[in-house]
Amino acid sequence: MAAAAGAAAAAGLWSEVNRCGQNGDFARALKSVNKILQINKDDVTALQCKVVCLIQNGNFKEALGVINTHTKVLTSDVIAFEKAYCEYRLNRIESALKTIQSASQQTDKLKELYGQVLYRLERYDDCLAAYRDLIRNSQDEYEEERKTNLSAVVAAQSTWEKVVPEDLGLREATYELCYNSACALIGQGKLHEAMKKLQKAEELCRQSLSEDSDATEEDIEAELAIIHGQMAYIMQLQGRTEDALQLYNQIIKLKPTDVGLLAVIANNIITINKDQNVFDSKKKVKLTNAEGVEHKLSKKQLQAIEFNKALLAMYTNQAEQCRKLSASLQSQSPEHLLPVLIQAAQLCREKQHAKAVGLLQDFAEQHPANAAEIKLTMAQLKIAQGSVTKACMILRSIEELQHKPGMVSALVTMYSHEEDIDSAIEPKSPVHLSLIREAANFKLKHGRKKEAISDLEELWKQNPKDVHTLAQLISAYSLVDPEKAKVYPFNGDTMSLKVDVDALENSHGATYVRKKAGKLTGDNQQKEQGQGEVKKKKKKKKGKLPKNYDPKVTPDPERWLPMRERSYYRGRKKGKKKDQVGKGTQGSTTTGSSELDASRTASSPPTSPRPGSGAAVSATSNVIPPRHQKPAGAPATKKKQQQKKKKGAKGGWPLLWSNLAQTLP
């Protein structure tokens, strides 16, 4: 009798569960399922229903706990999808992959989840194959979503793996497909075409959401935030930083719920600020530390954010934080260049140049593939220390760049400071003729004509038909030995340019024709001779000397420069203010007229620059050249020196600030 009553109660509860499930009331359905389990705790169907209700209510951890508690009843064949889905939503991606692969039967639901898991693991090739198989073998109402995911995979390959995307032949009828297509174009560097795609995506998004009567303008703007963020990223890549910054800030004001989008935008604002406006950057960096960001972004995005955090710590003089972040990055990616460069830059800011060079040297020995980039940085440090010769030795040790035109040109320039330009070119190395000519030009420019002639002769021996080299050689000889310029000896032969000047001047296309000299008459001949005698007697006038000229005293070599630009100028002596001397009648003020001039006060520079303004330290400000400046007082000069000191106090050298792109998952 009791068993019959229990069966009747269970039947009523199952009817309640079915009705609540159809209505979407999973909280009430869960209560009925729990009552059924009180009657029979090992009811497989009831346990499955409980797991589904918990998943629908968002209680993934509790649902996974029920599955793990009843492993004898809920085997992997029965509940593999629900278990893998809970692990996926709890960001246990590796565990979800193992659960899917261990299932005996691969259902369509498991294949869909398998594609999502592969995308999160950034296994884009396998993910692309999985979605192609799904689209080929499925025919239901979710086909558009699968095509969207397929386009997202192609966009990720183009952005992060620099793979040229293939044409999938998808009709871009939705804003998601247009957005992913734009991301793929950005990965190829086609920014103009990508911007057009994003504009089309924005139009389709507005059109789609406007058809929903429940969607408000705020909902539409929130949905458009990711599209606008990508538009701002394109503007930033195009150099339109002001427009990009304005659009980034508009998105942040909307307070979107996507923490990944906020982190990317905050990072890109930091890359625009760089070492300026660090107060704003320190506020924005907090958005990159939000909970769940690590599950929303790709590994390369997270890595770039960490790089920029380390750079920001360096520029805000947080040395310990900078070292901690760069060391963490180096442990994660031992072969990556940036962590080592950041550490070296921080050491240089601390005036530990030798330690920085040693750090770079160790990295170059451990990673020979990146040795060229590291050695270039080491050479830069040596030049900054004034060790030009050591810098040249480092540059010459880079074998893969040894004979590049840029490298040889740099060595020629650097060796010129050490008066050893010939060391830049090895005699037995296959250096191109143009590089030798460049060295000869350099020697001619600096007055080393005989050495330049030697180089030009070597060029002429290698290519006797080179008219340009011959012209340079004759020009050089004309400065040293004009006779040799007329007849140039080469290997014992005598070379001369056999040109009939008279025939050339009288030719049809000549712009100047020399008039034939007629026979001079007696009067004309005497007149010409008289003019010649007059010209011989004419003497050059001596220049006027200053009144206080003393022939025993050597003239000042800086006498042509204004007084303020001479090396011995020390400014006006302090304490001798003539306009403060008491003059005039008793009771008159001693204040100078310049202090009461309101126009001068208004135009004087502020004592401290406003935050975000680059006027005080901008390298592109409209500065008047010293020779065109009007005389100014000592305070103005002091202010200018203070500004220059502030500009050069940052230290280090420019490093990469990574920009990020956001793609739909």
XYZ file of C-alpha atoms in Angstrom:
665
model
C 0.000 0.000 0.000
C 2.905 2.441 0.882
C 4.742 1.531 -2.338
C 1.651 2.314 -4.379
C 1.296 5.670 -2.628
C 4.971 6.471 -3.292
C 4.639 5.601 -6.965
C 1.608 7.848 -7.276
C 3.440 10.723 -5.567
C 6.450 10.231 -7.854
C 4.215 10.310 -10.933
C 2.733 13.606 -9.785
C 6.196 15.030 -9.162
C 7.388 13.972 -12.620
C 4.404 15.752 -14.158
C 5.397 18.860 -12.211
C 9.002 18.579 -13.416
C 7.868 18.233 -17.040
C 5.563 21.234 -16.815
C 8.208 23.461 -15.149
C 10.799 22.431 -17.723
C 8.547 23.455 -20.595
C 7.865 26.803 -18.899
C 11.569 27.395 -18.188
C 11.031 27.446 -14.429
C 14.054 25.336 -13.529
C 14.215 26.491 -9.913
C 10.786 25.013 -9.219
C 11.604 21.929 -11.276
C 14.700 21.394 -9.102
C 12.549 21.268 -5.947
C 10.355 18.550 -7.481
C 13.420 16.564 -8.598
C 14.861 16.688 -5.068
C 11.572 15.259 -3.726
C 11.807 12.426 -6.259
C 15.379 11.702 -5.136
C 14.150 11.467 -1.533
C 11.952 8.623 -2.688
C 14.732 6.973 -4.787
C 18.199 8.459 -4.346
C 19.739 6.407 -7.182
C 17.173 7.310 -9.830
C 19.370 7.960 -12.909
C 16.753 10.058 -14.700
C 16.167 12.209 -11.617
C 19.911 12.762 -11.167
C 20.225 13.767 -14.809
C 17.335 16.200 -14.427
C 18.921 17.666 -11.315
C 22.213 18.279 -13.156
C 20.354 19.938 -16.049
C 18.355 22.176 -13.674
C 21.523 23.249 -11.881
C 23.227 24.041 -15.218
C 20.223 26.068 -16.378
C 20.333 28.029 -13.112
C 24.076 28.702 -13.571
C 25.206 26.495 -10.680
C 27.952 24.728 -12.636
C 30.118 23.887 -9.659
C 27.236 22.251 -7.789
C 26.192 20.349 -10.912
C 29.732 19.013 -11.363
C 29.706 18.000 -7.689
C 26.534 15.939 -8.212
C 28.138 14.206 -11.216
C 31.345 13.384 -9.326
C 29.390 12.138 -6.298
C 27.283 9.670 -8.280
C 29.974 8.326 -10.649
C 28.687 4.752 -10.320
C 25.268 5.723 -11.582
C 26.135 8.681 -13.838
C 28.744 7.113 -16.114
C 30.628 9.024 -18.829
C 28.378 7.554 -21.512
C 25.267 8.864 -19.769
C 26.325 12.380 -18.818
C 29.551 13.155 -20.746
C 28.197 16.337 -22.357
C 26.874 17.831 -19.102
C 30.165 17.108 -17.319
C 32.304 18.583 -20.115
C 30.064 21.635 -20.333
C 30.354 22.303 -16.582
C 34.136 22.022 -16.810
C 34.158 24.353 -19.822
C 32.074 26.983 -18.014
C 34.302 26.694 -14.946
C 37.322 27.419 -17.229
C 38.751 23.941 -16.748
C 39.420 23.684 -20.460
C 41.944 20.832 -20.383
C 39.619 18.713 -18.229
C 36.731 19.399 -20.604
C 38.849 18.231 -23.539
C 39.706 14.977 -21.768
C 36.038 14.379 -20.914
C 34.973 14.887 -24.533
C 37.712 12.641 -25.890
C 36.901 9.879 -23.372
C 33.222 9.703 -24.431
C 32.401 6.517 -26.309
C 29.924 8.201 -28.639
C 30.590 11.642 -30.209
C 27.178 13.268 -30.435
C 26.493 16.560 -32.256
C 26.344 18.345 -28.904
C 29.792 17.060 -27.977
C 31.177 18.089 -31.372
C 29.830 21.626 -30.895
C 31.441 21.823 -27.470
C 34.626 20.289 -28.851
C 34.949 23.178 -31.323
C 34.546 25.742 -28.531
C 37.148 23.963 -26.386
C 39.662 23.886 -29.239
C 39.135 27.621 -29.832
C 39.807 28.390 -26.162
C 42.976 26.272 -26.336
C 44.001 28.267 -29.455
C 44.279 25.112 -31.563
C 42.843 26.940 -34.542
C 43.658 24.372 -37.252
C 41.835 21.575 -35.387
C 39.005 23.942 -34.531
C 38.582 24.924 -38.191
C 38.352 21.252 -39.209
C 35.790 20.543 -36.454
C 33.469 23.365 -37.529
C 33.753 22.431 -41.196
C 32.679 18.905 -40.322
C 29.749 20.233 -38.287
C 28.540 22.541 -41.065
C 28.877 19.755 -43.638
C 26.938 17.157 -41.588
C 24.343 19.297 -39.789
C 21.099 20.826 -40.981
C 19.220 22.717 -38.286
C 18.430 26.255 -37.116
C 21.961 26.754 -35.690
C 23.746 26.826 -39.037
C 24.235 30.639 -38.904
C 25.892 30.380 -35.475
C 28.291 27.718 -36.738
C 29.278 29.885 -39.706
C 29.903 32.780 -37.306
C 32.182 30.597 -35.191
C 33.959 29.374 -38.319
C 34.668 32.975 -39.407
C 35.919 33.756 -35.885
C 38.464 30.943 -36.166
C 39.709 32.288 -39.514
C 39.966 35.805 -37.999
C 41.986 34.447 -35.062
C 44.382 32.664 -37.426
C 44.900 35.873 -39.420
C 45.400 37.997 -36.286
C 47.549 35.802 -34.055
C 49.234 33.319 -36.409
C 49.538 35.689 -39.428
C 47.980 33.051 -41.682
C 46.500 34.356 -44.934
C 42.761 33.614 -44.527
C 41.038 31.564 -47.157
C 37.792 32.660 -48.754
C 35.052 30.673 -47.023
C 32.363 31.927 -49.372
C 30.154 33.037 -46.462
C 27.399 35.537 -47.167
C 27.964 38.385 -44.696
C 24.323 38.902 -43.815
C 24.849 39.404 -40.064
C 26.922 41.920 -38.156
C 28.878 39.125 -36.437
C 30.094 37.784 -39.793
C 31.021 41.312 -40.955
C 32.916 41.947 -37.730
C 34.933 38.728 -37.991
C 35.706 39.470 -41.634
C 37.017 42.904 -40.569
C 39.262 41.270 -37.944
C 40.724 38.973 -40.600
C 41.452 42.001 -42.807
C 43.200 43.767 -39.902
C 45.430 40.722 -39.498
C 46.473 41.167 -43.147
C 47.100 44.912 -42.667
C 44.196 45.961 -44.932
C 42.990 48.679 -42.590
C 40.938 50.714 -45.062
C 38.919 47.684 -46.163
C 38.523 46.570 -42.542
C 37.060 49.946 -41.578
C 34.447 49.632 -44.335
C 33.492 46.168 -43.042
C 33.108 47.515 -39.502
C 30.898 50.340 -40.729
C 28.710 47.764 -42.485
C 28.646 45.673 -39.286
C 27.531 48.718 -37.301
C 24.715 49.391 -39.768
C 23.534 45.757 -39.676
C 23.696 45.716 -35.869
C 21.541 48.825 -35.543
C 19.095 47.456 -38.087
C 18.884 44.076 -36.349
C 18.392 45.452 -32.835
C 15.931 48.145 -33.906
C 13.550 45.363 -34.954
C 13.445 44.217 -31.336
C 10.846 46.327 -29.541
C 12.409 45.605 -26.127
C 15.892 46.861 -27.132
C 16.691 50.375 -25.837
C 19.268 52.805 -27.202
C 21.561 51.850 -24.317
C 21.303 48.183 -25.311
C 22.203 49.030 -28.907
C 25.233 51.103 -27.842
C 26.375 48.301 -25.528
C 26.206 45.816 -28.401
C 28.063 48.227 -30.679
C 30.863 48.736 -28.132
C 33.027 45.900 -29.476
C 32.628 47.183 -33.065
C 33.524 50.729 -32.020
C 36.523 49.389 -30.087
C 37.853 47.745 -33.228
C 37.254 50.962 -35.194
C 39.309 52.874 -32.625
C 42.074 50.267 -32.926
C 42.243 50.834 -36.700
C 42.407 54.612 -36.123
C 45.287 54.040 -33.717
C 47.165 51.939 -36.281
C 46.597 54.682 -38.866
C 48.142 57.298 -36.551
C 44.841 59.027 -35.720
C 45.513 58.760 -32.009
C 43.276 61.659 -30.951
C 40.224 60.145 -32.682
C 41.059 56.705 -31.309
C 41.469 58.023 -27.761
C 38.133 59.843 -27.935
C 36.319 56.698 -29.102
C 38.052 54.538 -26.475
C 36.912 56.871 -23.687
C 33.342 56.878 -25.023
C 33.260 53.082 -24.768
C 34.589 53.126 -21.206
C 31.863 55.613 -20.196
C 29.237 53.087 -21.315
C 30.599 50.665 -18.673
C 30.263 47.480 -20.767
C 29.976 44.181 -18.931
C 32.622 42.486 -21.110
C 35.759 42.629 -18.954
C 37.860 41.447 -21.893
C 36.787 44.393 -24.033
C 37.504 46.842 -21.184
C 40.949 45.337 -20.633
C 41.873 45.647 -24.317
C 40.665 49.262 -24.530
C 42.480 50.215 -21.320
C 45.682 48.649 -22.633
C 45.417 50.515 -25.945
C 44.917 53.813 -24.109
C 48.101 53.073 -22.155
C 49.951 52.503 -25.439
C 48.771 55.915 -26.643
C 49.849 57.626 -23.408
C 53.236 55.831 -23.367
C 55.504 57.667 -20.903
C 53.185 60.702 -20.815
C 50.024 61.118 -18.708
C 51.089 58.245 -16.466
C 48.436 59.136 -13.865
C 45.703 58.247 -16.367
C 47.598 55.094 -17.356
C 47.813 53.964 -13.721
C 44.020 54.275 -13.460
C 43.440 52.431 -16.720
C 45.766 49.563 -15.791
C 43.316 48.584 -13.033
C 40.814 47.568 -15.730
C 43.310 45.011 -17.025
C 43.384 43.339 -13.592
C 39.625 42.657 -13.423
C 38.467 39.179 -12.410
C 38.008 36.812 -15.341
C 40.145 38.755 -17.824
C 42.543 35.843 -18.212
C 39.684 33.675 -19.521
C 38.455 36.256 -22.050
C 41.668 37.083 -23.921
C 44.174 35.118 -25.946
C 47.661 34.302 -24.680
C 49.259 36.921 -26.908
C 46.851 39.577 -25.689
C 47.569 38.751 -22.058
C 51.297 38.721 -22.761
C 51.169 42.134 -24.435
C 49.242 43.558 -21.470
C 51.894 42.241 -19.073
C 54.651 43.783 -21.223
C 52.953 47.153 -21.045
C 52.491 46.838 -17.285
C 56.231 46.304 -16.934
C 56.981 49.311 -19.145
C 54.542 51.468 -17.178
C 56.209 50.389 -13.928
C 59.589 51.382 -15.384
C 58.380 54.817 -16.522
C 56.710 55.461 -13.134
C 59.989 54.604 -11.328
C 58.604 51.406 -9.756
C 61.856 49.527 -10.189
C 60.986 46.522 -8.027
C 57.605 46.047 -9.711
C 59.244 46.331 -13.134
C 61.832 43.684 -12.285
C 59.150 41.372 -10.885
C 56.923 41.624 -13.969
C 59.772 41.270 -16.477
C 61.191 38.263 -14.591
C 57.757 36.614 -14.634
C 57.441 37.247 -18.356
C 60.889 35.816 -18.992
C 60.052 32.636 -17.074
C 56.878 32.226 -19.158
C 58.609 32.933 -22.488
C 62.378 32.395 -22.082
C 63.066 33.012 -25.791
C 61.181 36.317 -25.968
C 63.237 39.495 -26.411
C 61.089 42.091 -24.665
C 61.479 40.934 -21.027
C 65.269 41.095 -21.340
C 65.152 44.484 -23.063
C 62.896 45.858 -20.321
C 65.261 44.575 -17.622
C 68.233 46.130 -19.438
C 66.380 49.440 -19.811
C 65.592 49.450 -16.088
C 69.262 48.826 -15.263
C 70.257 51.716 -17.528
C 67.851 54.021 -15.689
C 69.663 52.973 -12.512
C 73.038 53.811 -14.184
C 74.099 50.155 -14.165
C 75.178 50.033 -17.804
C 77.802 47.315 -17.367
C 75.262 45.022 -15.717
C 72.783 45.718 -18.533
C 75.360 44.792 -21.174
C 76.224 41.607 -19.263
C 72.552 40.638 -19.084
C 72.172 41.105 -22.831
C 75.393 39.200 -23.522
C 74.175 36.196 -21.500
C 70.853 36.184 -23.348
C 72.599 36.350 -26.743
C 74.763 33.344 -25.844
C 71.779 31.306 -24.626
C 69.559 32.185 -27.618
C 71.726 32.477 -30.759
C 68.625 32.898 -32.950
C 67.952 36.289 -31.346
C 71.602 37.299 -31.005
C 71.462 39.894 -33.808
C 68.750 41.992 -32.145
C 70.439 41.753 -28.758
C 73.857 42.752 -30.147
C 72.336 45.799 -31.836
C 70.997 46.860 -28.441
C 74.395 46.225 -26.846
C 76.038 48.417 -29.484
C 73.503 51.144 -28.734
C 74.435 50.990 -25.052
C 78.146 51.194 -25.851
C 77.571 54.264 -28.038
C 75.585 55.874 -25.222
C 78.577 55.285 -22.928
C 80.929 56.797 -25.515
C 82.670 53.501 -26.309
C 82.402 53.787 -30.090
C 85.207 51.316 -30.799
C 83.609 48.582 -28.661
C 80.280 49.270 -30.335
C 81.917 48.761 -33.729
C 83.413 45.467 -32.575
C 79.981 44.257 -31.484
C 78.410 45.274 -34.792
C 81.117 43.531 -36.797
C 80.459 40.310 -34.847
C 76.932 40.065 -36.301
C 77.728 37.800 -39.256
C 74.269 37.844 -40.875
C 74.344 41.662 -41.069
C 78.069 42.115 -41.703
C 77.808 43.051 -45.383
C 74.432 44.803 -45.358
C 74.635 48.365 -46.770
C 73.112 49.834 -43.612
C 75.607 48.069 -41.370
C 78.643 49.120 -43.442
C 77.372 52.700 -43.617
C 76.962 52.762 -39.841
C 80.469 51.375 -39.340
C 81.958 53.937 -41.750
C 80.300 56.741 -39.812
C 81.325 55.362 -36.425
C 84.940 54.663 -37.397
C 85.226 58.217 -38.715
C 85.047 59.403 -35.110
C 87.981 57.155 -34.286
C 90.010 58.204 -37.394
C 90.026 54.562 -38.525
C 87.520 54.471 -41.342
C 89.357 51.741 -43.262
C 88.609 49.281 -40.461
C 84.950 49.411 -41.410
C 85.655 47.455 -44.614
C 87.662 44.259 -44.593
C 90.025 44.093 -47.591
C 89.178 40.480 -48.422
C 85.427 40.707 -47.872
C 83.104 40.954 -50.928
C 81.939 44.491 -50.207
C 79.867 46.108 -52.910
C 81.438 48.886 -55.027
C 78.903 51.412 -53.822
C 80.110 50.980 -50.244
C 83.716 51.795 -51.230
C 82.436 54.830 -53.115
C 80.550 55.883 -49.978
C 83.767 55.674 -47.973
C 85.558 57.735 -50.665
C 82.813 60.360 -50.561
C 83.122 60.510 -46.799
C 86.885 61.064 -47.035
C 86.441 63.787 -49.673
C 83.905 65.524 -47.485
C 86.285 65.541 -44.511
C 89.323 66.708 -46.493
C 91.117 63.371 -46.738
C 91.558 63.689 -50.518
C 94.593 61.446 -50.994
C 92.898 58.568 -49.183
C 89.757 59.137 -51.257
C 91.809 59.003 -54.475
C 93.210 55.644 -53.385
C 89.686 54.252 -52.967
C 88.583 55.690 -56.304
C 91.571 54.170 -58.064
C 90.606 50.791 -56.622
C 87.090 51.267 -57.953
C 88.459 52.255 -61.364
C 90.617 49.113 -61.513
C 87.607 46.912 -60.826
C 85.406 48.654 -63.405
C 87.355 50.744 -66.011
C 84.126 51.549 -67.903
C 82.490 53.294 -64.929
C 82.238 56.914 -66.064
C 80.934 58.052 -62.705
C 84.031 56.747 -60.921
C 86.267 58.382 -63.521
C 84.527 61.718 -63.018
C 84.968 61.448 -59.242
C 88.632 60.542 -59.656
C 89.343 63.501 -61.968
C 87.463 65.794 -59.599
C 89.546 64.566 -56.658
C 92.821 64.978 -58.584
C 91.825 68.519 -59.559
C 91.865 69.403 -55.866
C 95.250 67.744 -55.202
C 97.189 67.726 -58.485
C 95.498 69.604 -61.383
C 98.068 68.265 -63.888
C 97.079 64.683 -63.178
C 93.429 65.665 -63.553
C 94.148 66.580 -67.200
C 96.068 63.423 -68.040
C 95.287 60.554 -65.688
C 97.979 57.814 -65.594
C 96.625 54.293 -65.166
C 98.750 51.110 -65.351
C 101.488 52.913 -67.354
C 99.070 54.120 -70.029
C 98.112 57.690 -70.685
C 94.397 58.396 -70.777
C 92.852 61.592 -71.990
C 89.405 62.563 -73.037
C 89.586 63.116 -76.826
C 86.879 65.713 -77.294
C 86.828 68.353 -80.070
C 85.717 71.363 -78.046
C 85.354 73.647 -81.111
C 83.147 71.141 -82.919
C 81.098 70.628 -79.780
C 80.498 74.353 -79.262
C 79.562 74.918 -82.927
C 77.199 71.940 -83.007
C 73.501 72.377 -83.792
C 72.246 71.820 -80.239
C 74.850 73.926 -78.421
C 73.404 76.592 -76.132
C 76.616 78.654 -76.213
C 78.615 79.446 -79.333
C 82.030 81.032 -78.962
C 82.549 83.974 -81.288
C 85.487 83.710 -83.607
C 88.235 86.067 -82.636
C 88.930 88.668 -85.404
C 92.227 90.239 -86.180
C 92.842 93.230 -83.949
C 93.766 96.561 -85.509
C 96.612 98.684 -84.176
C 94.382 101.007 -82.125
C 92.365 98.163 -80.717
C 95.506 96.255 -79.901
C 96.944 99.207 -78.003
C 93.627 99.667 -76.209
C 93.569 96.033 -75.125
C 97.154 96.270 -73.907
C 96.341 99.463 -71.996
C 93.384 97.798 -70.295
C 95.599 94.866 -69.361
C 98.123 97.191 -67.746
C 95.362 98.943 -65.810
C 94.049 95.594 -64.543
C 97.530 94.594 -63.415
C 98.013 97.810 -61.442
C 94.656 97.511 -59.663
C 95.134 96.331 -56.070
C 92.663 94.919 -53.598
C 91.691 97.297 -50.813
C 92.540 96.313 -47.293
C 89.610 95.689 -44.959
C 88.923 98.179 -42.205
C 90.092 97.160 -38.771
C 88.258 98.020 -35.543
C 89.455 101.043 -33.547
C 90.568 98.963 -30.576
C 92.411 96.408 -32.757
C 95.619 95.077 -31.232
C 97.798 93.003 -33.659
C 99.538 91.315 -30.714
C 96.267 89.888 -29.372
C 94.644 86.847 -31.049
C 91.085 87.714 -32.204
C 88.187 86.029 -30.420
C 87.130 83.023 -32.596
C 83.544 83.388 -31.295
C 83.284 87.079 -32.115
C 80.710 86.426 -34.854
C 78.280 84.762 -32.434
C 75.821 86.734 -30.295
C 77.023 87.266 -26.743
C 74.397 84.903 -25.298
C 75.604 82.009 -27.485
C 79.316 82.260 -26.649
C 80.852 79.532 -24.513
C 82.179 81.960 -21.878
C 78.879 83.801 -21.412
C 77.669 83.414 -17.824
C 74.582 85.602 -17.871
C 73.910 88.811 -16.049
C 75.304 89.245 -12.613
C 72.704 88.913 -9.892
C 72.021 91.667 -7.377
C 72.582 94.608 -9.790
C 69.059 95.608 -10.683
C 69.340 99.132 -12.015
C 65.611 99.669 -12.121
C 65.416 99.196 -8.325
C 67.898 101.973 -7.537
C 66.130 104.783 -5.725
C 65.919 107.659 -8.194
C 63.617 110.611 -8.568
C 61.691 112.440 -5.882
C 61.088 111.147 -2.388
C 58.321 108.504 -2.189
C 58.541 107.367 -5.824
C 58.203 103.624 -6.487
C 61.216 101.555 -7.496
C 59.264 98.865 -9.316
C 60.394 98.405 -12.922
C 57.954 98.973 -15.709
C 58.468 95.396 -16.921
C 56.950 94.054 -13.678
C 53.837 96.168 -14.137
C 53.375 95.226 -17.800
C 50.227 93.047 -17.849
C 50.876 91.838 -21.372
C 54.197 90.305 -20.316
C 52.613 88.633 -17.287
C 49.866 87.115 -19.420
C 52.249 85.706 -21.972
C 54.738 84.320 -19.447
C 54.839 80.500 -19.189
C 52.981 78.867 -16.257
C 54.998 77.618 -13.337
C 53.922 74.020 -13.955
C 52.402 72.349 -17.018
C 48.854 71.074 -16.953
C 48.456 67.276 -16.782
C 48.370 65.735 -20.249
C 49.858 68.776 -21.924
C 53.009 68.196 -23.928
C 53.858 71.869 -24.410
C 56.634 71.899 -21.850
C 58.540 68.879 -23.100
C 57.267 68.326 -26.640
C 59.970 67.616 -29.187
C 57.913 69.231 -31.970
C 57.114 72.566 -30.300
C 57.527 75.787 -32.273
C 60.835 76.896 -30.797
C 62.453 80.031 -32.269
C 66.083 79.408 -33.337
C 68.681 81.098 -31.102
C 69.914 83.433 -33.843
C 66.387 84.819 -34.275
C 65.524 85.208 -30.591
C 65.226 88.592 -28.992
C 67.432 89.242 -25.952
C 65.803 87.842 -22.838
C 66.594 88.111 -19.161
C 68.327 85.538 -17.004
C 65.098 84.101 -15.465
C 63.821 83.044 -18.910
C 67.110 81.307 -19.641
C 66.937 79.479 -16.345
C 63.389 78.332 -17.102
C 64.447 76.977 -20.481
C 67.323 75.044 -18.913
C 64.953 73.518 -16.366
C 62.631 72.348 -19.127
C 65.469 70.705 -21.009
C 66.604 68.931 -17.861
C 63.094 67.612 -17.312
C 62.914 66.331 -20.869
C 66.116 64.339 -20.581
C 65.483 62.904 -17.125
C 63.438 59.934 -18.330
C 66.427 57.768 -19.246
C 66.375 54.407 -20.996
C 65.505 54.172 -24.669
C 62.221 53.873 -26.589
C 60.703 50.410 -26.364
C 57.764 48.742 -28.035
C 54.287 49.493 -26.718
C 52.118 46.656 -27.986
C 48.665 47.322 -29.408
C 45.951 44.690 -29.079
C 43.030 43.667 -31.292
C 39.814 42.130 -30.010
C 38.088 39.358 -31.975
C 34.778 37.611 -31.359
C 35.210 34.194 -29.740
